[in-house]
Amino acid sequence: MSQPADSPAAADPRPDGRPGLGAELAQNLDEAAARRPRSRNVGALRRLVPFARRRGGDALGALIFLLTATAATLGLSGAVRLLVDALTQPGVSSSQVNLWFALIGAVAVTLALSSALRYFFVTKLGERVVADLRKAVYGHILTLDPGFFLRTRTGEVLSRLTTDIQIVESLMATSVSVALRNLLTLIGALILLVWVSPSLTGLVLLIFPFVLAPLFLFGRKVRRLTISTQDQFASAVGQAGETLDALETVQAFGGEAAAAGGFGAAVEQAFSTSLKRMTARAIMTALVIALVFGGVVAIFWLGVHAGLRGEMSWGALFQFAFLAVMAAGSVGALGETWGDVQKAAGAMDRIAELLDARPGIAPPATPTALPSPARGEIAFTGVTFAYPGRPDLPALSDFSLTIAPGERVALVGPSGAGKSTVLRLLLRFYDPIEGTIRLDGADLRQADPRAVRERMALVAQDSPLFSGSAAQNIAFGRPEAGPEDILAAARAAQAEAFIAALPEGFDTALGDRARSLSGGQRQRLAIARALVRQAPILLLDEATSALDAENERLVQIALDEAMTGRTTLVIAHRLATVLKADRIVVMDQGRVVEQGRHAELAARGGLYAKLAALQFGQAA
């Protein structure tokens, strides 16, 4: 893949001598394309068959009217033959001519109705299949574990979910209808051509290998270039998504030109590859049409001479010409749609990669039921874990910790000690390499991840909210929660007052990621979402670290309410937020190094005492 010479990103190397953003992106794309396995045919489209089977009624209707429309189309050739033979007979009457024209009219009406119904059922089936595919892909994406998104950017996933599925939709909604109609017409026309004149039909069949050759030769190239184009475009979308997510940072550092240059270079690369695809498809179409219609003209010339010699009737000659043009037109149309098929096959190949991705964390065949009622007891025993991609850098090493039901435990320690990893393993986003994690005595590996997570509520440092209303964001914690439950959770989270002050109260739309709210308001809304869940275990990951003193005070009041009667695991760098914990667990390099209450740990003179002294001074 060549980098455009005038690309800003290609022209401006980095100060350290490394290539510009666009050139580096191009290199990454080349490496990704080289790693991707490619099939050499349109077999990826077979993945659509199960979706079509679920819509048997529409498929049956499409088949019936495809057959009737094809039969009516071919029937026109027979009606034309009867009319021409009648006109060339001496003494033909006007009533006979009217009869044959009436027959042609009846066939035309049948063709019109059948074509309309064929279009309706085929298009409906295609749209329905794509809608089901879109739901299946998105539903499957939601089951993938965080490890998948460490390897694949969210923007690329969204590109496959939107752009690639739109390509498949174009095939299913339009091209399939045209292709099936022309395929059936071609088959029917060939059968009738053999019946009308076997010798001339043999000449027609001799042309076919020359017509099919460019379809396969150029079709394979079109498909390969289509996949490459979509890969490049997906990477560009992924890069754009990352930039827009951090737009304030980009603008603060004056990175608009570099970001725009990198995106522009990726788009230009995609366009350059797409231009090659369009050129290959144009050449393929020109060759197919030239070969088909050139052959038809030559065969028709032979047919006219056969008619002049009296070897076939003029009606038969007209029917043969009619059918030959029909067959040629069908082959030409199939050549056109073959490019769409190749393009859709490339897109489906990328979609299939998502469907084939399997979560590293999945429920066992026969999951162990968690004890009921839930107690909230947690036990880590000899747990060792390293993140995918960093196998030589364990986040936890021989980590053991037991938390009693209803106990408030705070995890403290320097950055990188493994505190957040404890929460991720407890939520079963990952499984430990060694050791066991038990919830109420049940091994998490043997339990359904959904059942495990239903017993937990998470409040993170920057808890993401959604663009719906305040009530919808709170109810996300428990969709079946009623208005009274939502109000009670908001009140307990110290959020009722500011929500009531919104223009439409709890029904106010909060905008993208609820950015219309302050940081403290968003955090209290996240706490309300955790409270309405009514889970026995509460996980707090730096829930107050980014707040000012007043907001921290309000959030801390809400957290005290939330922790009542629940097993609570708190992560905090600011030690003032963990002073009320029943137990403080000090971590360093993935291990527990100290445990106890604040006073005894501060007096012990260990790592906790050093951390406390940094924040509180010698008074700690």
XYZ file of C-alpha atoms in Angstrom:
620
model
C 0.000 0.000 0.000
C 1.525 3.295 -1.076
C 1.420 6.440 1.013
C 0.149 9.514 -0.887
C 3.068 11.783 -1.570
C 1.188 14.918 -0.555
C -0.084 13.450 2.705
C 0.693 15.803 5.619
C 1.325 12.862 7.900
C 3.696 11.257 5.435
C 5.576 14.487 4.747
C 6.122 15.468 8.395
C 8.271 12.991 10.317
C 8.232 13.115 14.092
C 10.953 15.053 15.948
C 12.517 11.767 17.079
C 13.002 10.694 13.478
C 10.168 8.157 13.489
C 7.717 8.237 10.563
C 4.681 10.516 10.688
C 1.332 9.344 12.030
C -0.061 8.535 8.577
C 3.003 6.502 7.557
C 2.950 4.601 10.842
C -0.762 3.914 10.373
C -0.104 2.613 6.857
C 2.594 0.299 8.224
C 0.180 -1.011 10.869
C -2.468 -1.610 8.211
C -0.030 -3.571 6.059
C 0.902 -5.730 9.034
C -2.750 -6.289 9.967
C -3.642 -7.215 6.379
C -0.765 -9.669 6.248
C -1.945 -11.383 9.433
C -5.557 -11.703 8.297
C -6.390 -15.096 6.726
C -8.247 -14.785 3.415
C -10.601 -17.192 1.729
C -10.540 -17.299 -2.077
C -14.242 -17.518 -2.829
C -17.587 -16.115 -1.792
C -18.090 -18.819 0.815
C -18.367 -16.183 3.551
C -21.873 -15.397 2.252
C -22.990 -18.873 3.350
C -23.124 -17.391 6.837
C -26.356 -15.675 5.744
C -28.159 -18.978 5.013
C -29.213 -19.692 8.636
C -30.733 -16.212 8.863
C -32.713 -16.803 5.643
C -33.991 -20.172 6.907
C -35.648 -18.471 9.853
C -37.792 -16.502 7.399
C -39.252 -19.446 5.490
C -42.504 -17.690 4.522
C -40.752 -14.769 2.841
C -38.263 -17.133 1.199
C -41.108 -19.266 -0.202
C -42.930 -16.193 -1.532
C -39.724 -14.926 -3.123
C -39.111 -18.300 -4.795
C -42.674 -18.619 -6.135
C -42.728 -15.174 -7.707
C -39.180 -15.490 -8.997
C -40.330 -18.570 -10.899
C -43.564 -16.975 -12.189
C -41.766 -13.787 -13.237
C -39.117 -15.824 -15.055
C -41.765 -17.995 -16.713
C -43.654 -14.894 -17.880
C -40.450 -13.342 -19.233
C -39.625 -16.470 -21.203
C -43.274 -16.823 -22.221
C -43.010 -13.524 -24.086
C -40.559 -15.147 -26.494
C -43.077 -17.907 -27.282
C -45.894 -15.359 -27.786
C -43.673 -13.333 -30.134
C -42.837 -16.502 -32.115
C -46.530 -17.361 -32.540
C -47.286 -13.799 -33.660
C -44.449 -13.705 -36.229
C -45.331 -17.149 -37.606
C -48.973 -16.017 -37.952
C -47.968 -12.790 -39.698
C -45.785 -14.638 -42.199
C -48.583 -17.019 -43.150
C -50.731 -15.990 -46.169
C -54.339 -14.967 -45.486
C -53.927 -14.103 -41.798
C -56.994 -12.298 -40.435
C -57.079 -9.285 -38.117
C -58.943 -11.319 -35.472
C -56.059 -13.801 -35.378
C -53.573 -10.957 -35.006
C -55.700 -9.493 -32.196
C -55.677 -12.858 -30.445
C -51.908 -13.111 -30.482
C -51.534 -9.516 -29.276
C -54.024 -10.254 -26.494
C -51.882 -13.223 -25.523
C -48.774 -11.001 -25.432
C -50.706 -8.480 -23.306
C -51.798 -11.172 -20.828
C -48.223 -12.424 -20.497
C -47.010 -8.840 -19.959
C -49.578 -8.248 -17.179
C -48.539 -11.523 -15.515
C -44.918 -10.449 -15.795
C -45.660 -7.052 -14.223
C -47.544 -8.504 -11.245
C -45.034 -11.293 -10.690
C -42.094 -8.871 -10.907
C -43.675 -6.540 -8.358
C -44.352 -9.380 -5.916
C -40.921 -10.877 -6.595
C -39.268 -7.556 -5.770
C -41.354 -7.194 -2.593
C -40.636 -10.644 -1.178
C -36.964 -10.770 -2.177
C -36.317 -7.275 -0.828
C -38.272 -7.967 2.364
C -36.328 -11.179 2.894
C -33.017 -9.401 2.303
C -33.828 -6.535 4.667
C -35.060 -8.983 7.313
C -31.927 -11.115 7.047
C -29.685 -8.055 7.396
C -31.699 -6.777 10.373
C -31.312 -10.165 12.065
C -27.608 -10.198 11.177
C -27.106 -6.723 12.637
C -28.818 -7.760 15.893
C -26.846 -11.010 16.065
C -23.499 -9.282 15.525
C -24.185 -6.587 18.117
C -25.530 -9.110 20.610
C -22.409 -11.234 20.111
C -20.116 -8.235 20.528
C -21.673 -7.573 23.939
C -20.640 -11.073 25.063
C -16.952 -10.558 24.259
C -14.644 -10.007 27.195
C -12.367 -6.971 27.699
C -9.414 -8.994 26.386
C -10.931 -8.862 22.877
C -11.043 -5.058 22.995
C -7.420 -4.957 24.060
C -6.640 -6.416 20.627
C -9.336 -4.661 18.542
C -10.204 -0.979 18.574
C -13.808 -0.041 19.238
C -13.894 2.119 16.092
C -12.973 -0.853 13.920
C -15.716 -2.939 15.510
C -18.236 -0.158 14.840
C -17.062 0.066 11.218
C -17.825 -3.614 10.726
C -21.169 -3.202 12.467
C -22.186 -0.279 10.227
C -20.264 0.038 6.943
C -19.687 -3.665 6.304
C -23.261 -4.607 7.144
C -24.499 -1.805 4.853
C -22.564 -3.441 2.004
C -24.212 -6.780 2.764
C -27.552 -4.976 3.000
C -27.047 -3.498 -0.467
C -26.434 -6.995 -1.811
C -29.411 -8.582 -0.056
C -31.886 -5.772 -0.727
C -31.001 -5.049 -4.373
C -28.319 -7.156 -6.002
C -29.707 -10.525 -4.883
C -33.068 -9.764 -6.483
C -31.395 -8.802 -9.766
C -28.970 -11.728 -9.649
C -31.601 -14.405 -8.940
C -33.918 -13.056 -11.599
C -31.161 -13.040 -14.203
C -29.825 -16.436 -13.180
C -33.231 -18.074 -13.576
C -33.808 -16.210 -16.817
C -30.450 -17.405 -18.152
C -31.181 -21.029 -17.265
C -34.677 -20.886 -18.767
C -33.445 -19.112 -21.894
C -30.734 -21.725 -22.458
C -33.277 -24.559 -22.165
C -35.573 -22.898 -24.717
C -32.642 -22.083 -26.999
C -31.744 -25.781 -27.139
C -35.375 -26.575 -27.978
C -35.540 -23.908 -30.751
C -32.148 -24.618 -32.380
C -29.634 -27.036 -30.829
C -26.927 -26.172 -33.374
C -27.043 -22.412 -32.777
C -27.276 -22.979 -29.019
C -24.066 -24.989 -29.163
C -22.353 -21.927 -30.611
C -23.805 -19.806 -27.776
C -22.381 -22.205 -25.183
C -18.942 -21.974 -26.794
C -18.870 -18.279 -25.886
C -19.558 -18.893 -22.182
C -16.019 -19.880 -21.062
C -14.701 -16.620 -22.504
C -17.399 -14.696 -20.618
C -16.848 -16.456 -17.291
C -13.047 -16.058 -17.352
C -13.014 -12.279 -16.630
C -15.739 -12.768 -13.994
C -13.523 -15.060 -11.939
C -10.174 -13.454 -12.709
C -11.224 -9.886 -11.975
C -13.849 -10.888 -9.393
C -11.196 -12.328 -7.086
C -9.154 -9.148 -7.389
C -12.232 -7.002 -6.703
C -12.952 -8.962 -3.536
C -9.351 -8.703 -2.297
C -9.288 -4.950 -2.893
C -12.686 -4.571 -1.213
C -11.445 -6.229 1.981
C -8.324 -4.063 1.934
C -10.427 -0.911 1.469
C -12.707 -1.831 4.370
C -9.721 -2.616 6.611
C -8.215 0.776 5.898
C -11.496 2.597 6.359
C -12.166 0.757 9.648
C -8.751 1.784 10.936
C -9.455 5.388 9.938
C -12.792 5.276 11.786
C -11.062 3.771 14.825
C -8.477 6.555 14.804
C -11.197 9.199 14.416
C -13.154 7.697 17.318
C -10.124 7.831 19.604
C -9.470 11.447 18.624
C -13.075 12.571 19.158
C -13.229 10.813 22.520
C -10.223 12.876 23.594
C -11.059 16.037 21.613
C -10.405 18.397 24.509
C -6.951 16.874 25.006
C -6.215 17.068 21.265
C -7.182 20.746 21.174
C -5.343 21.543 24.406
C -2.098 20.190 22.939
C -2.683 21.744 19.504
C -2.895 18.344 17.867
C -5.716 19.134 15.421
C -3.429 19.271 12.368
C -1.639 16.020 13.225
C -4.936 14.212 13.929
C -6.529 15.535 10.733
C -3.407 14.610 8.763
C -3.396 11.065 10.087
C -7.099 10.597 9.363
C -6.721 12.182 5.917
C -3.822 9.869 5.061
C -5.876 6.812 6.064
C -8.881 7.998 4.031
C -6.680 8.679 0.990
C -5.212 5.191 1.267
C -8.708 3.701 1.377
C -9.738 5.796 -1.642
C -6.622 4.761 -3.584
C -7.374 1.088 -2.990
C -11.055 1.646 -3.788
C -10.044 3.293 -7.075
C -8.115 0.158 -8.020
C -11.194 -1.908 -7.170
C -13.446 0.281 -9.316
C -10.990 0.085 -12.233
C -10.851 -3.719 -12.025
C -14.627 -3.945 -11.882
C -15.050 -1.545 -14.845
C -12.652 -3.604 -16.971
C -14.464 -6.803 -15.967
C -17.856 -5.319 -16.939
C -16.559 -4.049 -20.301
C -15.055 -7.417 -21.209
C -18.186 -9.340 -20.249
C -20.567 -7.083 -22.204
C -18.292 -6.966 -25.280
C -17.898 -10.748 -25.358
C -21.594 -11.472 -24.742
C -23.112 -9.115 -27.255
C -20.385 -9.672 -29.849
C -21.126 -13.385 -29.707
C -24.892 -12.806 -29.914
C -24.541 -10.649 -33.037
C -22.377 -13.300 -34.713
C -24.841 -16.090 -33.882
C -27.826 -14.010 -35.002
C -26.061 -13.428 -38.326
C -25.831 -17.212 -38.744
C -29.512 -17.559 -37.788
C -30.668 -15.049 -40.422
C -28.826 -16.987 -43.122
C -30.456 -20.200 -41.851
C -33.874 -18.501 -42.169
C -33.088 -17.345 -45.668
C -32.228 -20.926 -46.577
C -35.555 -22.073 -45.100
C -33.889 -24.163 -42.397
C -35.974 -22.491 -39.628
C -39.158 -20.412 -39.562
C -38.976 -16.664 -39.101
C -40.964 -17.030 -35.862
C -38.382 -19.493 -34.544
C -35.595 -17.106 -35.610
C -37.254 -14.199 -33.806
C -37.740 -16.360 -30.702
C -34.112 -17.469 -30.843
C -32.947 -13.855 -31.184
C -35.278 -12.797 -28.377
C -33.952 -15.554 -26.106
C -30.315 -14.946 -27.088
C -30.575 -11.239 -26.261
C -32.341 -12.167 -23.027
C -29.576 -14.636 -22.123
C -26.888 -12.127 -23.067
C -28.544 -9.441 -20.985
C -28.755 -11.837 -18.052
C -25.054 -12.680 -18.296
C -24.195 -8.972 -18.512
C -26.336 -8.233 -15.457
C -24.762 -11.146 -13.596
C -21.366 -9.690 -14.442
C -22.463 -6.404 -12.902
C -23.853 -8.039 -9.769
C -20.847 -10.349 -9.450
C -18.819 -7.316 -8.393
C -21.429 -6.601 -5.701
C -21.252 -10.241 -4.606
C -17.455 -10.042 -4.324
C -17.680 -6.789 -2.412
C -20.306 -8.183 -0.036
C -18.262 -11.369 0.408
C -15.309 -9.271 1.519
C -17.505 -7.374 3.967
C -19.068 -10.608 5.248
C -15.589 -12.027 5.760
C -14.874 -9.209 8.214
C -18.272 -9.570 9.887
C -17.668 -13.323 10.247
C -14.490 -12.560 12.185
C -16.633 -10.821 14.799
C -19.163 -13.666 14.860
C -16.341 -16.201 15.184
C -14.645 -14.333 18.028
C -15.157 -16.241 21.235
C -15.043 -14.668 24.680
C -12.229 -15.877 26.877
C -14.709 -15.819 29.746
C -17.773 -17.944 29.065
C -20.217 -19.856 31.252
C -19.398 -23.561 31.642
C -21.667 -26.147 30.039
C -23.271 -26.848 33.409
C -22.642 -23.768 35.587
C -22.648 -24.079 39.351
C -25.558 -22.221 40.918
C -24.513 -19.573 43.426
C -25.860 -20.115 46.959
C -29.115 -18.356 47.794
C -29.682 -16.109 49.607
C -26.485 -14.254 48.810
C -24.148 -13.557 51.739
C -21.436 -11.536 50.007
C -18.452 -13.604 51.167
C -15.347 -13.254 48.957
C -12.191 -15.383 49.029
C -9.032 -15.073 46.861
C -6.638 -17.999 47.341
C -3.160 -18.032 45.772
C -4.261 -15.993 42.762
C -1.702 -15.179 40.070
C -2.744 -13.193 36.990
C -1.145 -11.348 34.066
C -3.024 -9.370 31.417
C -3.081 -10.657 27.825
C -0.105 -9.247 25.971
C 1.903 -8.901 29.224
C 2.457 -12.509 30.328
C 5.867 -11.703 31.880
C 4.492 -8.891 34.057
C 2.012 -10.381 36.576
C -0.532 -7.947 37.968
C -1.177 -10.278 40.928
C 1.259 -12.825 42.382
C 0.100 -15.433 44.903
C -2.604 -13.012 46.092
C -4.824 -14.230 48.940
C -7.598 -12.298 50.663
C -10.813 -13.258 52.468
C -13.662 -10.784 53.007
C -16.487 -11.606 55.404
C -20.131 -10.875 54.543
C -20.952 -7.211 55.220
C -17.305 -6.251 55.801
C -15.888 -2.992 54.461
C -12.412 -3.588 53.082
C -10.214 -0.896 51.561
C -7.429 -1.714 49.095
C -4.589 0.808 49.135
C -1.125 0.870 47.670
C 0.977 2.576 45.011
C -0.125 2.734 41.389
C 0.357 -0.593 39.653
C -0.004 -2.599 42.871
C -2.900 -4.592 41.351
C -5.861 -3.052 43.173
C -8.136 -2.568 40.128
C -7.131 -6.012 38.872
C -8.713 -7.500 41.998
C -12.041 -5.923 41.009
C -11.760 -7.044 37.377
C -11.130 -10.628 38.428
C -13.984 -10.484 40.923
C -16.320 -9.284 38.151
C -14.926 -12.159 36.089
C -13.766 -10.018 33.215
C -10.715 -12.281 33.352
C -9.853 -15.610 34.985
C -6.728 -16.090 37.117
C -3.817 -18.066 35.729
C -3.377 -19.808 39.063
C -5.422 -19.980 42.240
C -9.150 -19.695 42.900
C -11.691 -16.966 43.566
C -14.825 -17.915 45.475
C -18.080 -16.062 45.957
C -20.188 -17.377 48.805
C -18.108 -20.547 48.578
C -18.662 -21.115 44.822
C -15.673 -21.129 42.437
C -16.147 -18.292 39.925
C -14.728 -20.459 37.123
C -17.653 -22.845 37.552
C -20.314 -20.116 37.739
C -22.133 -18.187 35.038
C -20.440 -14.746 34.697
C -23.868 -13.063 34.460
C -24.959 -14.636 37.738
C -21.724 -13.480 39.371
C -22.120 -9.895 38.151
C -25.768 -9.756 39.235
C -24.508 -9.895 42.817
C -22.229 -6.876 42.404
C -22.608 -3.151 41.818
C -19.676 -1.096 40.524
C -18.900 2.604 40.943
C -15.715 3.493 39.077
C -13.614 6.641 39.081
C -15.239 7.802 35.846
C -18.430 5.775 35.669
C -19.778 6.076 32.104
C -23.328 7.357 31.791
C -25.591 7.319 28.748
C -27.444 9.891 26.667
C -30.884 8.968 27.975
C -32.725 10.579 30.859
C -31.608 10.621 34.489
C -34.259 8.005 35.305
C -33.066 5.752 32.475
C -29.452 6.015 33.653
C -30.420 5.005 37.179
C -32.693 2.204 35.942
C -29.791 0.807 33.902
C -28.668 -0.790 37.159
C -31.943 -2.733 37.360
C -34.228 -2.402 34.305
C -37.292 -3.633 36.198
C -36.934 -0.900 38.838
C -40.069 1.217 39.282
C -40.316 5.009 39.753
C -40.326 4.610 43.542
C -37.122 2.531 43.439
C -35.433 5.101 41.188
C -36.452 7.976 43.455
C -35.265 6.132 46.568
C -31.893 5.368 44.979
C -31.450 8.996 43.870
C -32.328 10.222 47.355
C -29.863 7.828 48.995
C -27.151 8.915 46.540
C -27.658 12.613 47.364
C -28.765 13.114 43.748
C -32.462 13.920 44.155
C -31.983 17.677 44.555
C -29.954 18.334 41.411
C -32.061 15.934 39.330
C -35.265 17.684 40.421
C -33.696 21.015 39.364
C -33.208 19.813 35.787
C -35.678 21.230 33.212
C -37.744 18.041 33.086
C -36.581 16.473 36.324
C -35.911 12.743 36.117
C -37.061 12.738 32.455
C -34.422 15.251 31.334
C -32.173 13.921 28.542
C -28.567 14.239 29.737
C -26.881 14.356 26.324
C -23.850 12.406 25.127
C -22.267 10.636 28.114
C -24.185 12.986 30.433
C -21.618 15.730 29.856
C -24.226 18.343 30.766
C -23.694 17.342 34.416
C -20.736 18.185 36.633
C -18.282 15.506 37.713
C -19.819 15.258 41.165
C -23.345 15.013 39.757
C -22.328 12.263 37.362
C -20.682 10.356 40.180
C -23.751 10.601 42.424
C -25.911 9.426 39.519
C -23.554 6.453 39.119
C -23.936 5.696 42.829
C -27.735 5.821 42.453
C -27.410 3.351 39.588
C -25.410 1.048 41.865
C -27.887 1.425 44.729
C -30.966 0.612 42.654
C -29.276 -2.656 41.712
C -29.714 -3.863 45.328
C -26.654 -6.084 44.988
C -25.068 -7.615 48.096
C -21.531 -6.580 47.040
C -20.459 -3.002 46.318
C -17.234 -2.290 44.403
C -15.813 1.244 44.597
C -12.858 2.014 42.341
C -11.470 5.492 43.054
C -15.053 6.743 43.344
C -14.087 10.152 44.813
C -10.523 10.777 43.603
C -11.471 13.268 40.867
C -13.847 15.400 42.966
C -13.470 18.690 44.782
C -13.921 18.873 48.552
C -17.647 19.747 48.525
C -18.562 17.137 45.945
C -16.385 14.587 47.706
C -18.288 15.289 50.940
C -21.660 14.731 49.222
C -20.454 11.624 47.398
C -18.948 10.257 50.608
C -22.310 10.651 52.360
C -23.917 8.767 49.470
C -21.242 6.064 49.653
C -21.730 5.625 53.402
C -25.421 5.037 52.697
C -24.575 2.648 49.866
C -22.175 0.582 51.982
C -24.687 -0.040 54.747
C -25.493 -3.767 54.940
C -23.300 -4.650 51.952
C -19.935 -6.292 51.513
C -17.825 -3.427 50.216
C -14.465 -3.408 48.474
C -13.026 0.113 48.200
C -10.013 1.227 46.149
C -8.671 4.678 46.931
C -5.446 6.628 46.682
C -6.825 9.323 48.970
C -6.552 7.653 52.353
C -9.149 9.946 53.927
C -11.849 7.972 52.118
C -10.840 4.646 53.704
C -10.538 5.636 57.345
C -13.982 4.170 58.121
C -13.106 0.780 56.624
C -13.329 -2.269 58.871
C -10.017 -3.384 57.427
C -7.345 -1.799 55.255
C -5.428 -4.142 52.939
C -2.129 -2.737 51.691
C -0.925 -4.072 48.329
C 2.413 -3.815 46.577
C 3.548 -5.553 43.374
C 0.435 -7.737 43.275
C 0.691 -9.031 46.841
C -0.831 -8.254 50.234
C 1.903 -6.745 52.412
C -0.115 -5.386 55.339
C -3.598 -5.589 56.855
C -5.298 -3.805 59.753
C -7.012 -0.585 60.866
C -5.606 2.839 60.143
C -4.110 3.475 63.582
C -2.268 0.186 63.889
C -0.954 0.327 60.316
C 0.255 3.894 60.757
C 2.020 2.889 63.957
C 3.643 -0.136 62.306
C 5.908 2.029 60.141
C 5.469 0.010 56.964
C 4.309 0.923 53.471
C 0.947 2.226 54.694
C 2.660 4.537 57.184
C 4.746 5.985 54.343
C 1.648 6.515 52.156
C -0.213 8.107 55.075
C 2.704 10.386 55.902
C 2.772 11.651 52.313
C -0.888 12.706 52.550
C -1.383 13.649 56.215
C 2.137 14.577 57.282
C 3.714 13.351 60.486
C 0.326 13.632 62.239
C -0.661 10.391 60.525
